Coordinates of C-alpha atoms in Angstrom, one line a residue:
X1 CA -95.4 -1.7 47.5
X2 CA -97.5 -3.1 44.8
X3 CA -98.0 -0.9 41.8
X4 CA -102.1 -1.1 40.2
X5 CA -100.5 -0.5 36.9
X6 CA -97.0 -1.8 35.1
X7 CA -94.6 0.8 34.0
X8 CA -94.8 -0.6 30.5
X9 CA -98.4 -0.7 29.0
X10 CA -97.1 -4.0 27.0
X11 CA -96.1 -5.9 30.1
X12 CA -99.3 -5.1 32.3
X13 CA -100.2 -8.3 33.5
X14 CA -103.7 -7.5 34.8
X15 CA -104.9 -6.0 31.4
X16 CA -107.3 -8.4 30.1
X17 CA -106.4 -8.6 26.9
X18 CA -102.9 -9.0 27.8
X19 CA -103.8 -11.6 31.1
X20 CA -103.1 -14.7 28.8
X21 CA -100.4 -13.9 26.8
X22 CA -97.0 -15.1 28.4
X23 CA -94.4 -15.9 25.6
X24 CA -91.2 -17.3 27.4
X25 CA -87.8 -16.8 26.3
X26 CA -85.3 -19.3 24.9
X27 CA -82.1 -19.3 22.7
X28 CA -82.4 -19.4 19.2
X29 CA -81.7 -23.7 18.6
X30 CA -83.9 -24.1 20.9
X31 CA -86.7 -21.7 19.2
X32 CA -85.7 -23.4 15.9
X33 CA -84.1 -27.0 16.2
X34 CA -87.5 -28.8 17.9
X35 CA -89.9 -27.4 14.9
X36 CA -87.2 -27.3 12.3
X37 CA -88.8 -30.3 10.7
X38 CA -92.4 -29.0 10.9
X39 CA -91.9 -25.3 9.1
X40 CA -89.6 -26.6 6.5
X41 CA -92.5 -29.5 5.7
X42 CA -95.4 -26.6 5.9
X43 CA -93.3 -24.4 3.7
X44 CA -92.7 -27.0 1.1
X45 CA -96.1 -27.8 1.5
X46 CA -97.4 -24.7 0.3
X47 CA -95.0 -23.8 -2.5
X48 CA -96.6 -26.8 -4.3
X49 CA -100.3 -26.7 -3.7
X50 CA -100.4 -22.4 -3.5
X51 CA -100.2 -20.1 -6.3
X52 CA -99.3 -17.5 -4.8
X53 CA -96.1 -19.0 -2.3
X54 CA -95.1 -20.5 -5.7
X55 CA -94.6 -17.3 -7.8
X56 CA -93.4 -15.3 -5.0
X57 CA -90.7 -18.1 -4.8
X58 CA -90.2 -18.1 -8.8
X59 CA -90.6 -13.4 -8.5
X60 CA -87.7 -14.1 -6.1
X61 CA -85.2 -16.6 -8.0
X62 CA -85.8 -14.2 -11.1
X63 CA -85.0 -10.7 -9.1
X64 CA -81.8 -11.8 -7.2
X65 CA -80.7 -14.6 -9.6
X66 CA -82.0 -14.5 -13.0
X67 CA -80.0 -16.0 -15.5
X68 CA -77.3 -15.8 -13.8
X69 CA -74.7 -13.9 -11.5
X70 CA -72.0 -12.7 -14.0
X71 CA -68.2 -12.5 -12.5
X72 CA -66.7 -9.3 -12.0
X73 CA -62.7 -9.9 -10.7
X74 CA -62.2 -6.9 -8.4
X75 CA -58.2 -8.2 -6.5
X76 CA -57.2 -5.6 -4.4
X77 CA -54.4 -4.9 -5.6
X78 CA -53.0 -2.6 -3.2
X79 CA -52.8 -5.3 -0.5
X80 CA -51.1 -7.5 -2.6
X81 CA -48.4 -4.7 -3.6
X82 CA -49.2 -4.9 -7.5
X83 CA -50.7 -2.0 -10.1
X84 CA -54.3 -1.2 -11.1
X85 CA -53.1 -1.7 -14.8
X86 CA -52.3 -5.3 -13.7
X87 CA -55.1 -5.6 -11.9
X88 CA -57.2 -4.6 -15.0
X89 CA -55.5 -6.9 -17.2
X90 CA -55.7 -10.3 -14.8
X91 CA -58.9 -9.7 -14.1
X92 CA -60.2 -10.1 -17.8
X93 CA -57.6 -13.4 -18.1
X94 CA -59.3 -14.4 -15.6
X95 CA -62.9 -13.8 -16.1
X96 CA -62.5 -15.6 -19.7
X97 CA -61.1 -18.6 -17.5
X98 CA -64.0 -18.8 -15.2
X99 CA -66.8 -18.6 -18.1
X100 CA -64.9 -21.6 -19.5
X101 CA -65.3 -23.6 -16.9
X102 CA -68.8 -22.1 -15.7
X103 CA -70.6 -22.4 -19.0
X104 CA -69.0 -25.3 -19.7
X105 CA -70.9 -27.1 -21.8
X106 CA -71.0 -30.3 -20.1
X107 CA -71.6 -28.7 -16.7
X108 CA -68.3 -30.2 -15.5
X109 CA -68.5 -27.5 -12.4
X110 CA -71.5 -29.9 -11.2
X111 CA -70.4 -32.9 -9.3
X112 CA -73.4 -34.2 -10.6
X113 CA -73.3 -33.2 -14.7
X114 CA -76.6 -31.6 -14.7
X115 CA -76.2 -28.1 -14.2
X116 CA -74.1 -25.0 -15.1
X117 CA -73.1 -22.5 -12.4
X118 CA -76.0 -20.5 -13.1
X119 CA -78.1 -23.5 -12.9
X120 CA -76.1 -24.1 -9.5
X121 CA -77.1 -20.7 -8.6
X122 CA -81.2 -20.9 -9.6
X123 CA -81.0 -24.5 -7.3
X124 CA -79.5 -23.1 -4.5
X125 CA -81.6 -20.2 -4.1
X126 CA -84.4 -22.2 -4.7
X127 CA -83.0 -24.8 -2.0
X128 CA -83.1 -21.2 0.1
X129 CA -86.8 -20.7 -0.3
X130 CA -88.2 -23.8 -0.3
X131 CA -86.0 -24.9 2.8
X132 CA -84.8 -23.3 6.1
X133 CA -83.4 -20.1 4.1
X134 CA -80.7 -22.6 4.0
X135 CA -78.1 -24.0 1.1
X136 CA -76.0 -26.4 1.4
X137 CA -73.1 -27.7 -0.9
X138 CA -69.8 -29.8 -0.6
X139 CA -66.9 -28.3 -2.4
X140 CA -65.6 -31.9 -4.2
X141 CA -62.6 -33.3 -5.8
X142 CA -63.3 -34.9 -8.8
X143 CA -59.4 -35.3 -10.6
X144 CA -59.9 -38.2 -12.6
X145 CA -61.9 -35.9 -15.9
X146 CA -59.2 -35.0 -18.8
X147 CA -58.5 -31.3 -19.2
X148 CA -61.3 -30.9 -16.9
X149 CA -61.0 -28.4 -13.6
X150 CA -61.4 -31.4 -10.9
X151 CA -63.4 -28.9 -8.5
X152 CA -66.7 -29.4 -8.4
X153 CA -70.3 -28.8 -6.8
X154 CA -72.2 -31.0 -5.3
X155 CA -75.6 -29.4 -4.1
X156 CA -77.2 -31.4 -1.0
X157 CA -80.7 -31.0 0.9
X158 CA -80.3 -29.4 4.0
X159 CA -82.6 -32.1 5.4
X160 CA -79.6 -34.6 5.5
X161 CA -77.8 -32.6 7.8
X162 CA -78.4 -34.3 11.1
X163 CA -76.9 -35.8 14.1
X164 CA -76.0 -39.5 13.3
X165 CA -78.5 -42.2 14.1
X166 CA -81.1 -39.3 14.9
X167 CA -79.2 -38.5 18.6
X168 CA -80.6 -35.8 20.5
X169 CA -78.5 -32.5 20.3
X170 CA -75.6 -31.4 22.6
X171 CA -73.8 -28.0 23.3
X172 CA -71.7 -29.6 20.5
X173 CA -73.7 -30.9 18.1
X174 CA -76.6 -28.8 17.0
X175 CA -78.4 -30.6 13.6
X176 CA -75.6 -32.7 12.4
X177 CA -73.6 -29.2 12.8
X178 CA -70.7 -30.1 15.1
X179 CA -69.3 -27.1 16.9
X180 CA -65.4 -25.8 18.1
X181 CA -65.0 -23.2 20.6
X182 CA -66.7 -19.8 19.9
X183 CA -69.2 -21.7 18.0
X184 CA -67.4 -22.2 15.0
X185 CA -69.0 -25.1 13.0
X186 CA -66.0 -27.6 12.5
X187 CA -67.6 -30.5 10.8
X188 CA -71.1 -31.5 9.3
X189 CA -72.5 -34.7 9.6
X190 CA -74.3 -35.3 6.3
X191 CA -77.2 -38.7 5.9
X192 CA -76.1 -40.3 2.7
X193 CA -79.8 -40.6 1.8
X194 CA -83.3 -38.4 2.6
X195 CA -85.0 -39.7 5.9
X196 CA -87.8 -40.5 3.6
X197 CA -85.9 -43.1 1.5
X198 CA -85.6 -45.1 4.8
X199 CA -88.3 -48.0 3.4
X200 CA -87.0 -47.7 -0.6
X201 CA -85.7 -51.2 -1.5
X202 CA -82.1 -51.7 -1.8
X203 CA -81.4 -48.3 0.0
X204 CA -79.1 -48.8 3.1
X205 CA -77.8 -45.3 2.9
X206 CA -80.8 -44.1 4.8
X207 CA -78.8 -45.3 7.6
X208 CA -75.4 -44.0 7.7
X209 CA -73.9 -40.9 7.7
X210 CA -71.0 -39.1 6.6
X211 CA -68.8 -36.5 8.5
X212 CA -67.7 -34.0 6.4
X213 CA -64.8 -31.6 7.9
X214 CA -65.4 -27.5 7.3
X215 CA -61.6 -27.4 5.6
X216 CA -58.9 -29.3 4.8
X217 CA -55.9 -28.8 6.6
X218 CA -54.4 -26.5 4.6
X219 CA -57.7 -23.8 4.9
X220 CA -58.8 -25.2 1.7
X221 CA -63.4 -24.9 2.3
X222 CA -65.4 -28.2 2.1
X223 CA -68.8 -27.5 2.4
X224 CA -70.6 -24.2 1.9
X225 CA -73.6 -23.4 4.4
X226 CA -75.1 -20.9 3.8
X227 CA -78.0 -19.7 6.4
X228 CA -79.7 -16.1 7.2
X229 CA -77.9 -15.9 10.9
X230 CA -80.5 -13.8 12.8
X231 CA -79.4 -14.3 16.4
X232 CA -76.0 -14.7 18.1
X233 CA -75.6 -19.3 18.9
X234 CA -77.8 -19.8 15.7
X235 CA -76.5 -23.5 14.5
X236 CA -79.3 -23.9 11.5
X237 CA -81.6 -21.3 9.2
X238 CA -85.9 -20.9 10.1
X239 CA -87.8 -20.8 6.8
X240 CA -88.3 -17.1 5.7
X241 CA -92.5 -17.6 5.4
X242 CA -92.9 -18.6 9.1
X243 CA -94.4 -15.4 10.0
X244 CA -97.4 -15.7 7.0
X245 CA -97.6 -19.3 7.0
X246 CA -100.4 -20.2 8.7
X247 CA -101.8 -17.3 7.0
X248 CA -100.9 -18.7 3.9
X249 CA -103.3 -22.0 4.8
X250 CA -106.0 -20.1 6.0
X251 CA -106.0 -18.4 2.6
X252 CA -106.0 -21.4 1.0
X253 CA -108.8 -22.7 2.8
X254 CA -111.0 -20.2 2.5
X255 CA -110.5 -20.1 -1.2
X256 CA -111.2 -23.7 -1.5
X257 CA -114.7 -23.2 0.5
X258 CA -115.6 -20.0 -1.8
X259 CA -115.3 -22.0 -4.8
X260 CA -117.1 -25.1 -3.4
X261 CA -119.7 -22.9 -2.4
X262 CA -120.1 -21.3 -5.5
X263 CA -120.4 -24.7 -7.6
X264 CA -122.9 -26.1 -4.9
X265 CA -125.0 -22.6 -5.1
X266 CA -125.1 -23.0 -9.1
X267 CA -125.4 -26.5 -9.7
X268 CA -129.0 -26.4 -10.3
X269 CA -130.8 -23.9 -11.7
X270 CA -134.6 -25.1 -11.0
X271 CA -136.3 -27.1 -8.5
X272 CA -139.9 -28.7 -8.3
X273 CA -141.4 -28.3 -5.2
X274 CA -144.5 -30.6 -4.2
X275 CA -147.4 -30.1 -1.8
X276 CA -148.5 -34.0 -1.5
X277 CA -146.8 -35.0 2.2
X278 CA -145.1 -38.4 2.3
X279 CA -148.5 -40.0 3.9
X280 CA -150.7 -39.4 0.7
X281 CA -148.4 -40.2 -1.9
X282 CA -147.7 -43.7 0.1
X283 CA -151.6 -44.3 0.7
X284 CA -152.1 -43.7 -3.4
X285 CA -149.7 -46.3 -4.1
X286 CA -151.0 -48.8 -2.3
X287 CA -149.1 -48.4 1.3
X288 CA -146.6 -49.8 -1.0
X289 CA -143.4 -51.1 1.1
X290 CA -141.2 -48.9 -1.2
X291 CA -143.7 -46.1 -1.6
X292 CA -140.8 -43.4 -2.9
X293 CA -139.3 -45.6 -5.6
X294 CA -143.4 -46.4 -6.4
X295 CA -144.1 -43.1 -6.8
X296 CA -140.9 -42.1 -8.7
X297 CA -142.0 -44.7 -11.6
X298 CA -145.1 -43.6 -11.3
X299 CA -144.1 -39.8 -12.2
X300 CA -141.7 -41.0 -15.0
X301 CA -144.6 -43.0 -16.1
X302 CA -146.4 -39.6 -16.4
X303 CA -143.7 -37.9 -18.1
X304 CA -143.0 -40.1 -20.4
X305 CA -147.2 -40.1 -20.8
X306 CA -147.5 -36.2 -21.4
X307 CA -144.1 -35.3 -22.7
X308 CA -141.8 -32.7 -21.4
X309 CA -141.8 -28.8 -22.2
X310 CA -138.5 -27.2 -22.3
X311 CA -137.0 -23.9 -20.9
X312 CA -133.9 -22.2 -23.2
X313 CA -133.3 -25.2 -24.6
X314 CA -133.7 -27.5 -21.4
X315 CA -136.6 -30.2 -21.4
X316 CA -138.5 -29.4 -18.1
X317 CA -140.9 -32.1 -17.5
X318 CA -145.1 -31.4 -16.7
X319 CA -145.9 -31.6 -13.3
X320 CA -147.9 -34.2 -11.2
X321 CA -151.1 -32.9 -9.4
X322 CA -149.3 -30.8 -6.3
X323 CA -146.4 -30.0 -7.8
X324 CA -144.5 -26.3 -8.5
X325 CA -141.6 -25.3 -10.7
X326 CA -139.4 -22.8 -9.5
X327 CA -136.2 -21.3 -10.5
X328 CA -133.3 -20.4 -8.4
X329 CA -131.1 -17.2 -8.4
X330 CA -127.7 -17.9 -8.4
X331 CA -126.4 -16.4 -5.4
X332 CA -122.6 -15.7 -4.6
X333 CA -122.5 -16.9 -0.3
X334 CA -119.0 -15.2 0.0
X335 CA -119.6 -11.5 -1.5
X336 CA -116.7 -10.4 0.9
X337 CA -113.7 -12.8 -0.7
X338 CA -112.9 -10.2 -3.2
X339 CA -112.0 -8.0 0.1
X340 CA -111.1 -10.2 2.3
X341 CA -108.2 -11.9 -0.7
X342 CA -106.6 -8.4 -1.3
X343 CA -106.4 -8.1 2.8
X344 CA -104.7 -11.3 3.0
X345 CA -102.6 -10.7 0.0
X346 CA -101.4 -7.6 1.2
X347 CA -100.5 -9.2 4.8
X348 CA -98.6 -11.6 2.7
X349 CA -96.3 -9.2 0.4
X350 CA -94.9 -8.1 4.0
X351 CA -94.1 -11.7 4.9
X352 CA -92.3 -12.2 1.7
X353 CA -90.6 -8.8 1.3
X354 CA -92.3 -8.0 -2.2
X355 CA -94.8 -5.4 -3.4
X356 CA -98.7 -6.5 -3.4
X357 CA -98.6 -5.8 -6.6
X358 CA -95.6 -8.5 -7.3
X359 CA -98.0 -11.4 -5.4
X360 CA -101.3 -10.8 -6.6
X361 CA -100.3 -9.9 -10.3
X362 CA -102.7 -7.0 -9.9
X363 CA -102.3 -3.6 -11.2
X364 CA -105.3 -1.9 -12.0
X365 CA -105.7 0.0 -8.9
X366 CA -101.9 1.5 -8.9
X367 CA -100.2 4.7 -10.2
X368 CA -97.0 5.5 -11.2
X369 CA -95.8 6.7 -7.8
X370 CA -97.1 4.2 -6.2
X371 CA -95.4 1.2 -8.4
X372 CA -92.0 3.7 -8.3
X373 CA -92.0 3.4 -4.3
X374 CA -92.8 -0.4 -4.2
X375 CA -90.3 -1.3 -6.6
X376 CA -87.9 0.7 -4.9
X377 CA -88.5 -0.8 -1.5
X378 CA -88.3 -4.4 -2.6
X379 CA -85.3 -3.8 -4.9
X380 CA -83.2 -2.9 -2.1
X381 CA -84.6 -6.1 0.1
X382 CA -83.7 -7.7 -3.2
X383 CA -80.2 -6.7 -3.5
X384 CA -79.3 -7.5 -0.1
X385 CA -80.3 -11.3 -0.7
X386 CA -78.5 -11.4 -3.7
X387 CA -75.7 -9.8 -2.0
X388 CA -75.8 -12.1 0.9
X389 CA -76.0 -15.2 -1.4
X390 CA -73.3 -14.2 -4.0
X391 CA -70.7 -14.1 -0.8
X392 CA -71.7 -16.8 1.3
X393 CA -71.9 -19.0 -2.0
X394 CA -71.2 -17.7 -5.1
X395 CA -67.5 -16.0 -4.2
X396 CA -66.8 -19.5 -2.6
X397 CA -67.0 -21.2 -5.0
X398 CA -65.0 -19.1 -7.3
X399 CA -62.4 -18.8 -4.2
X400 CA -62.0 -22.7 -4.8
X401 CA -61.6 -22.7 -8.4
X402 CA -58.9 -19.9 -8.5
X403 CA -57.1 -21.7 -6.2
X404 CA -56.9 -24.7 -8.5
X405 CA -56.5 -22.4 -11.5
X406 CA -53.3 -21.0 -9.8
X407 CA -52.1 -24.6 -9.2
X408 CA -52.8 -25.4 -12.5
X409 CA -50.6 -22.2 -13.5
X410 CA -54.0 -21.5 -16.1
X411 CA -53.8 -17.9 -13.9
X412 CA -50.9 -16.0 -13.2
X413 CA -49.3 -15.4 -10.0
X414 CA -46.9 -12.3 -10.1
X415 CA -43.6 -13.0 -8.6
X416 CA -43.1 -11.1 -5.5
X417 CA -47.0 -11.7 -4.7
X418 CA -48.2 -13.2 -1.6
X419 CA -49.7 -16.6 -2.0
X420 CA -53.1 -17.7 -2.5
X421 CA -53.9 -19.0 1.0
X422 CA -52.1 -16.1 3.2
X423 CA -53.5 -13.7 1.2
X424 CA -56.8 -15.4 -0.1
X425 CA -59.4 -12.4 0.5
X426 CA -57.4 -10.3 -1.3
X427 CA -56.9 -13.1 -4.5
X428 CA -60.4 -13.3 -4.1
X429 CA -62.1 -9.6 -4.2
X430 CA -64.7 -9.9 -6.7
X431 CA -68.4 -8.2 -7.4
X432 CA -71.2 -10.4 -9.4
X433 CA -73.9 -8.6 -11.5
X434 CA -76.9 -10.1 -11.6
X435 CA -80.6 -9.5 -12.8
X436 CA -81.4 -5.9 -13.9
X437 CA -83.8 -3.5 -11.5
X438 CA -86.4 -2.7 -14.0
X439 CA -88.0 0.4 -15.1
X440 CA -91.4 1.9 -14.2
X441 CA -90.6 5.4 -16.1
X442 CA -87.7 4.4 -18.3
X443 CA -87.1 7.4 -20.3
X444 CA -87.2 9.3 -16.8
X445 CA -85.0 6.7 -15.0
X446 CA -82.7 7.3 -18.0
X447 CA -82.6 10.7 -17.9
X448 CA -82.2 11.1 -14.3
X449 CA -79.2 8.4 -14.2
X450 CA -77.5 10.7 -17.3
X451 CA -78.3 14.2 -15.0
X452 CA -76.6 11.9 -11.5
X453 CA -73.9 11.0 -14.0
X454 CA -73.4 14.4 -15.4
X455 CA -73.0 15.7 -11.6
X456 CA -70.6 13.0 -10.7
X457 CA -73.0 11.3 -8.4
X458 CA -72.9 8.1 -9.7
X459 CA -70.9 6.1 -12.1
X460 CA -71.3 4.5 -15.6
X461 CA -70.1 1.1 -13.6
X462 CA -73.0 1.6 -11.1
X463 CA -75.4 2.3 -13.8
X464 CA -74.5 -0.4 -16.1
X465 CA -74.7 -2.5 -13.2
X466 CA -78.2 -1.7 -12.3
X467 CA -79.3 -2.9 -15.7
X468 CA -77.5 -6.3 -15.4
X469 CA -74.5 -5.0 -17.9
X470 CA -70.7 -4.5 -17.4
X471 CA -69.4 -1.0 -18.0
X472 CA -66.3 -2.4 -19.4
X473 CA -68.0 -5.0 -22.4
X474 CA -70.4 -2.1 -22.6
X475 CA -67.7 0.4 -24.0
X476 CA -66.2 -2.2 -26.1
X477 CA -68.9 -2.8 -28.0
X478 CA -70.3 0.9 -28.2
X479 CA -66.3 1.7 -29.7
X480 CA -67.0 -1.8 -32.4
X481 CA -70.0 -0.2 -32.9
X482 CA -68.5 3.3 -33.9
X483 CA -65.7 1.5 -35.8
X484 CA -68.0 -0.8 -37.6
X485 CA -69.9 2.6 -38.8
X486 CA -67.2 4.0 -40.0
X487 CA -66.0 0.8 -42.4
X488 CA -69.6 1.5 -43.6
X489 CA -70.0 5.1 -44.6
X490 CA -72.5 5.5 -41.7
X491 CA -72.8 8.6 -39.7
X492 CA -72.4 7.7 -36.0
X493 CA -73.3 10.9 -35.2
X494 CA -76.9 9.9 -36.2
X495 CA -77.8 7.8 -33.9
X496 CA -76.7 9.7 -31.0
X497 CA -78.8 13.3 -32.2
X498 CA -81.4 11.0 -32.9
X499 CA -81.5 9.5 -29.3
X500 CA -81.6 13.1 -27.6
X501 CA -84.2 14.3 -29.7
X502 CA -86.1 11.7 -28.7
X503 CA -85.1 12.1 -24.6
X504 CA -85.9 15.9 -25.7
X505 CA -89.2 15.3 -26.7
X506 CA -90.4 12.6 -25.3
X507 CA -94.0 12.3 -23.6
X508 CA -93.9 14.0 -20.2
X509 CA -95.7 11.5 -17.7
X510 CA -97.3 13.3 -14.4
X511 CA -95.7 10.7 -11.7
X512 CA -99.1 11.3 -10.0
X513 CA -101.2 10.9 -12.9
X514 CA -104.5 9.8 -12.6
X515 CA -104.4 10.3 -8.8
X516 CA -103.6 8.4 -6.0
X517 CA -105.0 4.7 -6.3
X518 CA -106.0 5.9 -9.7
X519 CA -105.0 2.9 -12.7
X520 CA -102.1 3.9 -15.4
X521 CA -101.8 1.9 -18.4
X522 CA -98.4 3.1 -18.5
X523 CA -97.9 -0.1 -15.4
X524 CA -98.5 -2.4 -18.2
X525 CA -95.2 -2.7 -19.3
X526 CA -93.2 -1.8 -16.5
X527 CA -90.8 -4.4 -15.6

């Protein structure tokens, strides 16, 4: 029996608007690997040459990186049978330890010298925009630099991962990724040169490649690789704009054709029409063999005869027998880009994950609720990325320096403590603060995080957190602070009565004011 109709509107295959469309399935490599090439190019592409890809890339690096993730030692130091109050107390030893060698001055943590871990950090997430969502990073050792840590950085383009000599992929070698059992990726094969560099004089390394293990033998990592994993069998990343990119182009081009439309419209202002045809004016001159270029001289001739009049300040010259001056009105031919732009843009904030108002720059038509919600929203899309990046590349990192800093003895290892590789995740517990969220309302944001506080609903660590602070230095100062009034015969009473008078009286701002859609100044400052 043949049923008229499929039991799922969305797989009727006699609809015809449906007929045609017959996407096949395939495994993720084989959805990614064969145009892995082509999206990375396009994305790349487009980050240079459009606005708006580029400052959603920049919005991104400055919401989950900023200037930096700041280190924040959390051992758990139940598994490794030791106190809180030594936990407390390592933990700043060795938080002082890794700014020395993070900040360090020379950017010794770079294998490179160019950049300090937060520089390190800004690259790679760039490197995950502009790529394959992918970063990729070989954990060196670099011993030979006095009174130097010898681990170091050394960021790589994920375009160098490939299969030696180009070779086409295998169940076990996916991309220059080359895969054990259960899919664990074993060893990368890294090109010693871009693909690009292949005709640069003098460089041969365009044509070899390097295979660099996962670990060392003793669990030690080697090379950090770092992709958003959306599928079970996914060897290599898909660039995160893929869904808007052709979107992206189409904006672009339409832009492009709007403007050169509008330069063509205006270019001239006036035209002189004539009535004489082509015939006439060539049997005055003479039937002439060149009767246009003829009569051309002959109208300057007439011009420069009879002199010119001039129109705002233009020189407009007389007119021949048969000829009419009219102006033009300049006409905008695309009076729907305005509309059509803020459609697009909007399609495009979903692609990337932001608020319209975060990719267009454009505020006017929002109101406090409305900014609240979208800030909200693409905070917590926000946090997750820098959540995902701060483990899969950030923590790694520090895992490999602590390890050195315990051989080194320059950190502590209690006796009676498990050791650093059986018992690594537990050495290596840490949480990494990073840009703050921003305010839209901050005196209500502030209030509201002191009434959550006051009901044990949150915690000063959480909210110090949110605004890129740690609790702990936060406290420290505020009691240097208090100390430091003392010394100077200052109330520091005052500035706390003065601070809830002000959260006291302090304008009250409608979170609907001006109406849905309607502008707020108040957006002009939000963060």
């Amino acid at each position: 029996m043949v049923l008229e109709r499929s039991v799922h509107a969305a797989a009727d295959r006699r609809d015809p608007d449906l007929a045609s469309w017959n996407p096949g399935l395939s495994s993720p490599d084989m959805e990614i690997l064969p145009e892995w090439e082509t999206l990375t190019a396009r994305t790349r592409e487009q980050v240079r040459n459009n606005g708006v890809a580029s400052g959603a890339v920049q919005t991104a690096i400055d919401r989950v990186i900023g200037t930096g993730l700041r280190l924040v030692c959390k051992p758990d130091y139940k598994a490794l049978g030791l106190s809180r109050e030594w936990a407390e107390e390592w933990s700043r030893h060795v938080e002082a330890r890794w700014r020395l060698y993070a900040n360090d001055i020379d950017n010794y943590c770079d294998a490179s010298r160019r950049l300090d871990f937060a520089g390190l950090l800004a690259q790679a997430y760039r490197s995950y925009m502009l790529s394959s969502s992918e970063i990729l990073a070989t954990i060196e050792w670099l011993p030979l630099r006095p009174d130097k840590y010898a681990t170091a950085i050394q960021m790589i383009q994920p375009d160098r991962l490939s299969n030696p000599w180009d070779i086409a992929d295998t169940d076990r070698l996916r991309r220059g990724v080359e895969l054990a059992e259960y899919g664990v990726a074993q060893a990368y094969h890294i090109r010693q040169a871009h693909p690009s560099e292949v005709g640069l004089m003098g460089s041969r390394n365009a044509y070899s490649w390097q295979r660099v293990p996962a670990f060392t033998p003793w669990g030690r990592r080697r090379v950090i690789h770092v992709f958003e994993q959306e599928q079970p069998g996914q060897t290599r990343g898909k660039p995160g704009f893929v869904s808007v990119l052709a979107e992206m182009r189409v904006l672009s081009r339409f832009k492009r054709a709007a403007l050169e439309a509008a330069i063509a419209n205006a270019m001239y202002a006036a035209v002189i029409e004539s009535e004489m045809p082509t015939e006439d004016v060539a049997a005055a001159l003479g039937g002439s063999t060149s009767p246009m270029k003829d009569y051309l001289k002959a109208k300057n001739a007439f011009n420069q005869e009879n002199g010119y009049a001039t129109l705002n300040g233009l020189r407009v010259p007389h007119l021949v027998p048969g000829e009419k001056f009219r102006l033009l009105a300049a006409e905008h031919p695309t009076a729907s880009y305005a509309e059509f732009e803020a459609a697009s843009l909007r399609h495009l904030a979903a692609g990337f994950n932001m608020s319209y108002e975060e990719v267009s720059r454009d505020y006017s038509k929002t109101n406090m609720s409305a900014a609240r919600v979208a800030m909200n929203q693409a905070w917590r899309f926000f946090a997750g990325r820098r959540h995902h990046i701060a483990n899969k590349y950030a923590t790694q990192i520090y895992a490999a320096w602590l390890e050195e800093a315990f051989d080194r003895a320059d950190v502590e290892m209690p006796a009676g403590a498990p050791g650093f590789i059986e018992a690594k995740t537990a050495w290596c517990g840490c949480e990494w603060i990073g840009a703050p969220k921003g305010h839209v309302d901050e005196l209500k944001e502030r209030q509201a995080g002191g009434l959550a506080y006051g009901m044990y609903t949150t915690s000063l660590k959480r909210l110090c957190a949110e605004q890129g602070d740690d609790w702990e230095e936060v406290l420290e100062q505020r009691a240097y602070e208090l100390k430091r009034m003392r010394e100077l015969e200052l109330d520091p009473a005052q500035p706390l009565e003065v601070g809830r008078r002000a959260a006291s009286s302090g304008p009250k701002i409608d979170p609907d004011d001006g109406g849905a859609g309607a502008p707020n100044e108040a957006l002009g400052g939000a963060a």
